[in-house]
Structure formats: structure tokens, C-alpha cells
Tab-separated table of C-alpha atoms in Angstrom:
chain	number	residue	atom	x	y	z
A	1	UNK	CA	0.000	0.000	0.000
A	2	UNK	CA	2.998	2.443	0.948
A	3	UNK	CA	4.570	1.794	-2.260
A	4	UNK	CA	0.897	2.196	-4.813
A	5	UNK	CA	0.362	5.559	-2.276
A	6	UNK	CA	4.137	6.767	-3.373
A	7	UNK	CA	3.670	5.896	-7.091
A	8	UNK	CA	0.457	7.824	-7.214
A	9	UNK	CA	1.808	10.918	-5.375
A	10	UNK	CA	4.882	10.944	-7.191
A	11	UNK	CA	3.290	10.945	-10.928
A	12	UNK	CA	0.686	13.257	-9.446
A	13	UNK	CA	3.518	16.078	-8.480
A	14	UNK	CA	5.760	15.049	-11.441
A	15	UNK	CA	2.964	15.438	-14.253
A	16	UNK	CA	1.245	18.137	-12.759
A	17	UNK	CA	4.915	20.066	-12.905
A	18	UNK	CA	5.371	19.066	-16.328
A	19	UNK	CA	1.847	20.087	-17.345
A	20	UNK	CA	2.609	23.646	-15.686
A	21	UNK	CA	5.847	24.020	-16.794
A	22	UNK	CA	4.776	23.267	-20.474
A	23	UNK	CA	1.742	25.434	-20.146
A	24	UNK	CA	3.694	28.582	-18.519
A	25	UNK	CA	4.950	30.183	-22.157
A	26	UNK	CA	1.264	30.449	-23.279
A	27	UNK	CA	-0.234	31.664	-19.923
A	28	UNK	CA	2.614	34.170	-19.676
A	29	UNK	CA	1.643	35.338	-23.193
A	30	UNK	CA	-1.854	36.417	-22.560
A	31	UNK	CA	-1.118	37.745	-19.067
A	32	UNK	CA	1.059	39.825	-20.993
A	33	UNK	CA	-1.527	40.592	-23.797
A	34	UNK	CA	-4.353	41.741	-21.178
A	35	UNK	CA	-2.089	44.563	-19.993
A	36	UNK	CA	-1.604	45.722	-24.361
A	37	UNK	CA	-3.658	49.210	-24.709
A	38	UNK	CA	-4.223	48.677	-28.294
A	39	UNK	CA	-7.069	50.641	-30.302
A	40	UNK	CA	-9.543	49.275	-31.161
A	41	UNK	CA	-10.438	46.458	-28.762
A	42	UNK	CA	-11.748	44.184	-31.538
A	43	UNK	CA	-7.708	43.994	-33.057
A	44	UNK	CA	-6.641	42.584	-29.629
A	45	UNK	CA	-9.142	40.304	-29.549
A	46	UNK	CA	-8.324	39.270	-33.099
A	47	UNK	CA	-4.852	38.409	-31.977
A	48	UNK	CA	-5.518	36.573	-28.982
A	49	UNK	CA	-7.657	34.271	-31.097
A	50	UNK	CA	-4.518	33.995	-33.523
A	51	UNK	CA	-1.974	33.112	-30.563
A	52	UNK	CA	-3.881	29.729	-29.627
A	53	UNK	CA	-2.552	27.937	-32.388
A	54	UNK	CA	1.090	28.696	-32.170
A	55	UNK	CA	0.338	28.607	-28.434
A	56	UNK	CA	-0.806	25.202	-28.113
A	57	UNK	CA	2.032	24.142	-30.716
A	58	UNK	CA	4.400	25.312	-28.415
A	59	UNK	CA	2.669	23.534	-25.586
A	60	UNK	CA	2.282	20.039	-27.038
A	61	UNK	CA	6.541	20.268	-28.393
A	62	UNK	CA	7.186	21.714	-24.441
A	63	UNK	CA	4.944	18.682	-23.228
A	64	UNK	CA	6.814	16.340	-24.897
A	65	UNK	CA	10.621	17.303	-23.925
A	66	UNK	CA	9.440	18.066	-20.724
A	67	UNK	CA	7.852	14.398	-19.889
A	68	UNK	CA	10.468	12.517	-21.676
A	69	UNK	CA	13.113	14.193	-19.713
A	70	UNK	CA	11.545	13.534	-16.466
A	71	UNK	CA	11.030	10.193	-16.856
A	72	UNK	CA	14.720	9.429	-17.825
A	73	UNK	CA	15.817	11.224	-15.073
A	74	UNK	CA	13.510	9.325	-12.484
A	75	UNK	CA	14.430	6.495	-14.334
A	76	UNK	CA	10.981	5.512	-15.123
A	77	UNK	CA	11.162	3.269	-18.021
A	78	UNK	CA	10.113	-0.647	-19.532
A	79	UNK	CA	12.235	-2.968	-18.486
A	80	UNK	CA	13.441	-5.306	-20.853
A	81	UNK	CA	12.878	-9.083	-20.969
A	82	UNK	CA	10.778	-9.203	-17.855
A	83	UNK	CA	7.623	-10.780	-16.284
A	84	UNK	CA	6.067	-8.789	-13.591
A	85	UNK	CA	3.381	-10.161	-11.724
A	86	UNK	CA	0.629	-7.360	-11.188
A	87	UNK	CA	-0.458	-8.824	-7.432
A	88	UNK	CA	2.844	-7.852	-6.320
A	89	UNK	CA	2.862	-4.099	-7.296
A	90	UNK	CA	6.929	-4.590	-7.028
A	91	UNK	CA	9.109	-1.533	-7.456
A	92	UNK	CA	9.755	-2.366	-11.126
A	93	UNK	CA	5.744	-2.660	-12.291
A	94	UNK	CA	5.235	0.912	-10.569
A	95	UNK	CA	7.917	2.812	-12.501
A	96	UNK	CA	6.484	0.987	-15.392
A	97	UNK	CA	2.888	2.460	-15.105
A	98	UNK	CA	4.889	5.635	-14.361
A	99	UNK	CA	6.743	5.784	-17.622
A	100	UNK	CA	3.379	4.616	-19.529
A	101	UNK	CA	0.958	7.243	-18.140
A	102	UNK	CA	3.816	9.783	-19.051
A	103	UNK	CA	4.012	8.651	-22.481
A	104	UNK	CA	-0.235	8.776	-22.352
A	105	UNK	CA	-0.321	11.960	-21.750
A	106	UNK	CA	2.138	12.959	-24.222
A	107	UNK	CA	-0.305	10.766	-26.378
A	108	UNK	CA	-3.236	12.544	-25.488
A	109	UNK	CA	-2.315	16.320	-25.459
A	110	UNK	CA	0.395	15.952	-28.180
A	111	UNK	CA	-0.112	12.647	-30.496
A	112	UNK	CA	-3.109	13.970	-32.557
A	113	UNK	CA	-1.315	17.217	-33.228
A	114	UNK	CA	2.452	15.741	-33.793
A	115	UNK	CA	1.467	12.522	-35.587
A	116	UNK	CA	3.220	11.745	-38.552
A	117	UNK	CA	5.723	14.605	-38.237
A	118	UNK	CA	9.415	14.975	-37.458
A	119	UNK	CA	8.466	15.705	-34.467
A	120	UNK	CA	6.662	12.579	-33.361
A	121	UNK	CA	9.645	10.676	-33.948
A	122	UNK	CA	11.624	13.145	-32.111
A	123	UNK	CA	9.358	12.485	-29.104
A	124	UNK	CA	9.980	8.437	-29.460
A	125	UNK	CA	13.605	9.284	-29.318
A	126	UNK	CA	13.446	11.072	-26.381
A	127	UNK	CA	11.271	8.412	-24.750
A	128	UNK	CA	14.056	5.938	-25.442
A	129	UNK	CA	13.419	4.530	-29.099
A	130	UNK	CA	16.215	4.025	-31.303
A	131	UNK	CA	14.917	5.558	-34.395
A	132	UNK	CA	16.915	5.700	-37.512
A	133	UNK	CA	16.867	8.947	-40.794
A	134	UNK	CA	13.982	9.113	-42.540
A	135	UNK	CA	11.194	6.798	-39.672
A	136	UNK	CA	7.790	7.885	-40.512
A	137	UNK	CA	5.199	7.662	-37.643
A	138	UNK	CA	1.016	7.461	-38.537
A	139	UNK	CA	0.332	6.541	-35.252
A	140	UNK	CA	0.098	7.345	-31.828
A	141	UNK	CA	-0.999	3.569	-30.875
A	142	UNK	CA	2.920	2.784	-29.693
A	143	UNK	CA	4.028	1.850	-26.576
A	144	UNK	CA	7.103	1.083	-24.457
A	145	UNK	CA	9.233	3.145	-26.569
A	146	UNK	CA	12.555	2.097	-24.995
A	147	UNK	CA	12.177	-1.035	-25.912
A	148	UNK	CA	11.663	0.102	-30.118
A	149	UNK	CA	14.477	-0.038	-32.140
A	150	UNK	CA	13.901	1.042	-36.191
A	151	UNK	CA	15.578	1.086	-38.821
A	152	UNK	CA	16.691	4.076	-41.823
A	153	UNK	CA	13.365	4.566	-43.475
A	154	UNK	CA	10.486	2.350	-41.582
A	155	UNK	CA	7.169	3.779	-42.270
A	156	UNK	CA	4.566	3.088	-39.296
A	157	UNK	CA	1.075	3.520	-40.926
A	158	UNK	CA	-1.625	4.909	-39.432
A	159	UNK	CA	-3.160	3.231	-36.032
A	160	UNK	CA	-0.782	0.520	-36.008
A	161	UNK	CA	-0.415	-0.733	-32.506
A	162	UNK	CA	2.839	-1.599	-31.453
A	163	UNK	CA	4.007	-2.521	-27.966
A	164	UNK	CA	7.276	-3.971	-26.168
A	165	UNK	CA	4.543	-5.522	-23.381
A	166	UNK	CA	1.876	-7.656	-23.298
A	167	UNK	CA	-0.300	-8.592	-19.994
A	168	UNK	CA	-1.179	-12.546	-19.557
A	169	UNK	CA	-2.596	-14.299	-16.601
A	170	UNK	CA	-2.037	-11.609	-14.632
A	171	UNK	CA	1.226	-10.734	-15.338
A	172	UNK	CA	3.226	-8.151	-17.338
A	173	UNK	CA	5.813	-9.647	-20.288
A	174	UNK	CA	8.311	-7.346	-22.040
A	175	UNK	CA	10.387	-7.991	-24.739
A	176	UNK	CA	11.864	-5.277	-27.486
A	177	UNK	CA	10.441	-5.078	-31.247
A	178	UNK	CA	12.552	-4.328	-34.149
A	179	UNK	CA	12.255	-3.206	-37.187
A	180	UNK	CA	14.207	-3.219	-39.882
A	181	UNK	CA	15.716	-1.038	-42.750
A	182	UNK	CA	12.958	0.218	-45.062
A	183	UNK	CA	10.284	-2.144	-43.646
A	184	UNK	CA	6.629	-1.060	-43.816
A	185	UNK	CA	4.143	-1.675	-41.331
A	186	UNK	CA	0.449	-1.137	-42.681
A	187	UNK	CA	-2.505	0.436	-41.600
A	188	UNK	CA	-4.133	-0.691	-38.466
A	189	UNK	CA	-1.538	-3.331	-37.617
A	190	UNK	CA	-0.885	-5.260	-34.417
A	191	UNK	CA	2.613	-6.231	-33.556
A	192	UNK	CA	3.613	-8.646	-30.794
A	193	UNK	CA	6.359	-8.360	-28.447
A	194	UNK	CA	9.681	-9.724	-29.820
A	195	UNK	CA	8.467	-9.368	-32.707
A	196	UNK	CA	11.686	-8.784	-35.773
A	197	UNK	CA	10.527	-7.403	-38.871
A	198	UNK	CA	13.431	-7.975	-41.805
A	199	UNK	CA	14.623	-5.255	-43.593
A	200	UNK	CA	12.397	-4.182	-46.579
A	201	UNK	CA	9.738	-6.312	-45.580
A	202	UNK	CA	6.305	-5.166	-46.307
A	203	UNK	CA	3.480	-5.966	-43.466
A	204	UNK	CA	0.044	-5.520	-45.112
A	205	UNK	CA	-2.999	-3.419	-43.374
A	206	UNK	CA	-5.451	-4.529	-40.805
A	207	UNK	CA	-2.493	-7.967	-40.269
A	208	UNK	CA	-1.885	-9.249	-36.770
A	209	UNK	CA	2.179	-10.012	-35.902
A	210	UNK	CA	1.862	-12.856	-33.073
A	211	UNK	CA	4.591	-12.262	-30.529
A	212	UNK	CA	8.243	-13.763	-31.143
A	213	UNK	CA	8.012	-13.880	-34.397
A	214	UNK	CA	10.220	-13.155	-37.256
A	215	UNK	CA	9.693	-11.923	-40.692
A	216	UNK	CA	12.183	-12.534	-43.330
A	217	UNK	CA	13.910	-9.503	-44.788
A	218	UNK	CA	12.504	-8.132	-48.134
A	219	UNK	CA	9.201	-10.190	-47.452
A	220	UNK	CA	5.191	-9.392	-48.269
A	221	UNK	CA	3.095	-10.737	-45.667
A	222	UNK	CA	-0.535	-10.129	-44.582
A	223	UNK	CA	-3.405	-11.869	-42.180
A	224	UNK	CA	-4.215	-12.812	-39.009
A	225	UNK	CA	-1.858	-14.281	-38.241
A	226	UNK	CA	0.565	-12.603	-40.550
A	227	UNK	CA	1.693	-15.456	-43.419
A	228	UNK	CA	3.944	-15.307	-46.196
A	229	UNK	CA	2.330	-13.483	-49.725
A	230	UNK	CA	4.888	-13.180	-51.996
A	231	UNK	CA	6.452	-16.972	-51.927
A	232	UNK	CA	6.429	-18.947	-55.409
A	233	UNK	CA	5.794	-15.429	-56.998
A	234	UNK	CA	8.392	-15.370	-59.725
A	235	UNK	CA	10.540	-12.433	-59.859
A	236	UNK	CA	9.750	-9.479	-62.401
């Protein structure tokens, strides 16, 4: 109990110094704006109403450097290649939901803004992914991003869930996912933990990955399960 009560106080203060901290650039603005004697009133109103875009840009890109840095520096983070039972709410599973809600709320304030940009992959390299040039990111469905590793040129399609975690029988399983060099993973995906996509592989939309398992490089595969498309295909 002393150790859920800690966990719960701790995110609280962290994210709520994070939310304020990334929040303090636009607030300061408009304090500042209320105090402009500009003539007449319906131009300062017009720019107020023009800052809340750039404002909540700058928000969501503050959110997301903020939140990543915290939870590196309190170490909050997946472990790899472990099983964590849930009824024992040991030290390990706590900074676990610690680094996920971070990364939710990132998600939540951010994702639909930042999606697909540079810098949504920015924000899974600060979060721990090892992201190569050129990554393309659809979707904010990824999770556990320490425990990514992509290669030059993987495109993520849009709502592809991804995940270095999976909870069975009551207990938590990690493992890392890789992708490799030019892969593609389609639209609406699931991928599996331990799951190693091949260089230049090509994962179809709406497939299902099962977990451990590995797709040849320069493949075509589709399903659910995911099978082989493109064997006894002759070559152009």
C-alpha cells in the first residue's frame, strides 16, 4: 500500500509540474496581452484568437521534452525481458505504469497534433526509441518506446499498434520489437512483443504479428496471423 500511495503521489507532483511548466509560455503570453492598450479592442481580440494555435504548438513540443526528460531522469522506463506479476505491485511494475501514463499523456495532449511529423519521432527518441533517418510515424498507438528499435526509413502507418509488453494471466511480459531497414508496417496493424521485422519487408494493413516472431527480410506478408504473400511469386 505504501509503495501504490508513493507511485500515485509521485506521478501526481511530477505530471502536474510538467503540465505547468509546459503550459507557462502560453499563460505568460496572454497575461502579458491583457495589460496591451491597443485601439480598437476588436484587433486585440483578433490576436488573442490567432496566438492559440502557435500557443498550443508550443505547448504540445514543451509537453513532450518536458515528460520525456523527467522520466529518464527518475528512471521511469520498460524494463526489458521481464515478467512482472501485477499482485505484487513490485518496485519495477510501478515505474512501469509511471513511464506509460507519461508517455499517455504525451499521447493525449500531443499525439493527434504531432502525428506523422518529425516531431513525433523526435518524441519516441526522447522516450528511449532508437529511431533511424527518414522513420515515418502514422500513429500514436505505440508503446514502451525504450524497448523500439527502427531502422533508416520504416514507415509506421496509421493506427498501427505496437508494444514492447503484453499482460497474460495476470502478469506483465516485455520484450523489445525491431524493425528493420525500409520495412513497412500497414494500416491498423498489431505487432507482438519480440516481434523482428526484416529489412524491406512489407506488413500488409489490418495484419496481426503474433509475438516472437520473425519476418524474413525483403518479405510481403498479410493476415491474421501474418503469413507469407509473396512466396512462389516469380521475380519481375
Amino acid at each position: 500500500m505504501v509503495r501504490v500511495t508513493w507511485t500515485v503521489l509521485t506521478l501526481f507532483g511530477v505530471e502536474s509540474a510538467v503540465l505547468a511548466l509546459a503550459v507557462l509560455p502560453a499563460v505568460l503570453f496572454w497575461e502579458w496581452h491583457f495589460h496591451w492598450r491597443i485601439a480598437p479592442a476588436w484587433l486585440r481580440v483578433l490576436v488573442l484568437a490567432a496566438s492559440f494555435v502557435p500557443a498550443y504548438l508550443l505547448f504540445a513540443t514543451a509537453l513532450m521534452v518536458l515528460s520525456a526528460a523527467a522520466a529518464r531522469l527518475l528512471g521511469w522506463r520498460t524494463p526489458a525481458a521481464a515478467e512482472l506479476r501485477i499482485t505484487d505491485l513490485d518496485w519495477a511494475l510501478l515505474r512501469w505504469v509511471r513511464y506509460l501514463v507519461c508517455t499517455h499523456l504525451v499521447r493525449v495532449f500531443a499525439g493527434g497534433l504531432l502525428r506523422a511529423s518529425p516531431l513525433w519521432t523526435l518524441c519516441l527518441r526522447l522516450n528511449g526509441a532508437r529511431i533511424g533517418r527518414g522513420v515515418w510515424v502514422n500513429s500514436t498507438a505505440l508503446m514502451d518506446h525504450n524497448l523500439l528499435d527502427f531502422g533508416d526509413g520504416v514507415v509506421i502507418g496509421s493506427d498501427v499498434h505496437l508494444s514492447g509488453h503484453t499482460v497474460e494471466g495476470g502478469v506483465v511480459r516485455t520484450a523489445p520489437v525491431r524493425v528493420g531497414t525500409g520495412a513497412t508496417i500497414g494500416v491498423g496493424s498489431v505487432v507482438g512483443i519480440g516481434v523482428e521485422i526484416g529489412a524491406g519487408t512489407q506488413v500488409g494493413a489490418l495484419s496481426y504479428v503474433p509475438k516472437h516472431t520473425h519476418l524474413e527480410p525483403g518479405g510481403i506478408y498479410g493476415g491474421v496471423p501474418v503469413r507469407r504473400l509473396d512466396e512462389g511469386v516469380p521475380g519481375p
